[in-house]
Amino acid sequence: QLHLVESGGGSVQAGGSLRLACAASAYTSARIFMGWFRQAPGKEREGVASIYILDSKPFYANSVKGRFTISQDRPKNTVYLQMNDLKPEDTGMYYCAATDGRLVWRPYDLRSSDYTSWGQGTQVTVSS
């Protein structure tokens, strides 16, 4: 399992931007997915975006397509989530996660149950 540390959360007004970062302990294989998930109070955790480290292929939830961008800096073992045009419904605790690529059959489903390593989370609050 990887050790993951998130940073970059905060409070912004609607229409604003934030960039989250997830620093991972060194991984021995690039055949892994790293993803971002979020959970609002009283709601289930939902997938936001993921990236396949080997080829940087991204996957997005429909609710964030065109507004969020996931990217990576391989030498730094860091994955970023650039969030633009934020909306109040984007509010929640954002978690970084990682998993072996062989455990993900349908990456576009962004299923939290596919992921085996989790960070502690960083809070994002968007006010209207």
Short mmCIF file of C-alpha atoms in Angstrom, two decimals:
data_model
loop_
_atom_site.label_atom_id
_atom_site.label_comp_id
_atom_site.label_asym_id
_atom_site.label_seq_id
_atom_site.Cartn_x
_atom_site.Cartn_y
_atom_site.Cartn_z
CA GLN A 1 0.00 0.00 0.00
CA LEU A 2 1.01 3.58 -0.63
CA HIS A 3 1.15 6.39 1.88
CA LEU A 4 -0.83 9.32 0.51
CA VAL A 5 -0.93 12.90 1.76
CA GLU A 6 -3.38 15.45 0.38
CA SER A 7 -3.02 19.22 0.44
CA GLY A 8 -4.57 22.28 -1.14
CA GLY A 9 -8.09 22.32 0.23
CA GLY A 10 -9.76 25.50 1.43
CA SER A 11 -12.74 27.78 1.17
CA VAL A 12 -13.67 29.65 -2.00
CA GLN A 13 -16.66 31.38 -3.47
CA ALA A 14 -18.61 29.88 -6.32
CA GLY A 15 -16.78 30.30 -9.59
CA GLY A 16 -13.40 30.16 -7.91
CA SER A 17 -10.58 27.67 -8.28
CA LEU A 18 -8.50 25.38 -6.11
CA ARG A 19 -5.72 22.92 -6.83
CA LEU A 20 -5.40 19.81 -4.72
CA ALA A 21 -2.20 17.80 -4.52
CA CYS A 22 -1.64 14.21 -3.48
CA ALA A 23 1.91 13.18 -2.65
CA ALA A 24 2.51 9.44 -2.69
CA SER A 25 5.27 7.35 -1.25
CA ALA A 26 7.45 5.93 -4.00
CA TYR A 27 5.63 3.28 -6.03
CA THR A 28 7.47 0.42 -7.67
CA SER A 29 5.15 0.15 -10.65
CA ALA A 30 3.47 2.74 -12.85
CA ARG A 31 0.58 0.34 -13.55
CA ILE A 32 -1.55 1.95 -10.89
CA PHE A 33 -4.55 4.22 -10.77
CA MET A 34 -4.62 7.27 -8.55
CA GLY A 35 -7.93 8.93 -7.97
CA TRP A 36 -9.80 11.66 -6.20
CA PHE A 37 -13.01 10.99 -4.33
CA ARG A 38 -15.22 13.29 -2.30
CA GLN A 39 -17.78 12.95 0.42
CA ALA A 40 -20.30 15.55 1.51
CA PRO A 41 -21.98 15.35 4.92
CA GLY A 42 -24.73 12.76 4.88
CA LYS A 43 -23.81 11.51 1.43
CA GLU A 44 -21.89 8.56 0.09
CA ARG A 45 -18.35 8.89 -1.14
CA GLU A 46 -18.27 9.51 -4.89
CA GLY A 47 -15.56 9.34 -7.49
CA VAL A 48 -14.41 12.60 -9.01
CA ALA A 49 -11.45 11.74 -11.26
CA SER A 50 -8.70 9.22 -11.70
CA ILE A 51 -5.52 8.86 -13.71
CA TYR A 52 -3.60 5.83 -14.91
CA ILE A 53 -0.03 6.58 -13.95
CA LEU A 54 1.58 4.63 -16.81
CA ASP A 55 0.05 6.67 -19.64
CA SER A 56 -1.65 9.57 -17.80
CA LYS A 57 -5.08 8.64 -19.15
CA PRO A 58 -7.70 10.52 -17.15
CA PHE A 59 -11.23 9.57 -16.17
CA TYR A 60 -13.84 12.02 -14.88
CA ALA A 61 -17.23 11.98 -13.28
CA ASN A 62 -19.83 13.65 -15.48
CA SER A 63 -20.45 16.28 -12.82
CA VAL A 64 -16.91 17.66 -13.11
CA LYS A 65 -16.08 17.20 -16.81
CA GLY A 66 -14.89 20.44 -18.32
CA ARG A 67 -14.23 21.99 -14.92
CA PHE A 68 -11.71 19.67 -13.22
CA THR A 69 -8.40 18.42 -14.56
CA ILE A 70 -6.34 15.60 -13.08
CA SER A 71 -2.64 15.46 -13.83
CA GLN A 72 0.57 14.03 -12.48
CA ASP A 73 4.19 14.90 -11.86
CA ARG A 74 5.90 11.51 -12.08
CA PRO A 75 9.32 12.51 -10.65
CA LYS A 76 7.54 13.93 -7.59
CA ASN A 77 5.07 11.01 -7.22
CA THR A 78 2.37 13.64 -7.04
CA VAL A 79 -1.09 13.83 -8.59
CA TYR A 80 -2.99 17.08 -8.88
CA LEU A 81 -6.64 17.99 -9.20
CA GLN A 82 -7.18 21.43 -10.69
CA MET A 83 -10.73 22.53 -9.90
CA ASN A 84 -12.17 25.49 -11.78
CA ASP A 85 -15.61 27.08 -11.80
CA LEU A 86 -16.34 25.56 -8.42
CA LYS A 87 -19.94 25.18 -7.33
CA PRO A 88 -21.49 24.83 -3.86
CA GLU A 89 -22.28 21.20 -4.68
CA ASP A 90 -18.53 20.55 -4.98
CA THR A 91 -18.24 21.04 -1.23
CA GLY A 92 -16.94 18.05 0.68
CA MET A 93 -13.96 16.18 2.01
CA TYR A 94 -11.70 15.22 -0.86
CA TYR A 95 -9.69 12.03 -0.59
CA CYS A 96 -6.80 10.81 -2.67
CA ALA A 97 -6.64 7.09 -3.35
CA ALA A 98 -4.45 4.62 -5.19
CA THR A 99 -4.73 1.05 -6.37
CA ASP A 100 -3.10 -1.59 -8.51
CA GLY A 101 -4.33 -1.26 -12.07
CA ARG A 102 -5.23 -4.95 -12.15
CA LEU A 103 -7.96 -4.29 -9.58
CA VAL A 104 -9.83 -1.83 -11.78
CA TRP A 105 -12.04 -3.38 -14.47
CA ARG A 106 -14.06 -0.28 -15.39
CA PRO A 107 -11.99 2.81 -14.57
CA TYR A 108 -14.70 5.19 -15.83
CA ASP A 109 -16.96 3.95 -13.02
CA LEU A 110 -14.66 5.54 -10.42
CA ARG A 111 -15.61 3.00 -7.77
CA SER A 112 -14.12 3.63 -4.36
CA SER A 113 -14.20 -0.11 -3.63
CA ASP A 114 -11.50 -0.62 -6.27
CA TYR A 115 -9.00 1.46 -4.33
CA THR A 116 -6.77 0.09 -1.59
CA SER A 117 -4.74 3.05 -0.31
CA TRP A 118 -6.33 6.22 1.02
CA GLY A 119 -5.20 9.58 2.31
CA GLN A 120 -6.67 11.42 5.27
CA GLY A 121 -8.58 13.91 3.15
CA THR A 122 -8.64 17.66 2.64
CA GLN A 123 -11.71 19.85 3.03
CA VAL A 124 -13.11 21.89 0.15
CA THR A 125 -15.87 24.40 0.89
CA VAL A 126 -17.56 26.42 -1.84
CA SER A 127 -19.91 29.18 -0.80
CA SER A 128 -22.58 30.71 -2.99
#
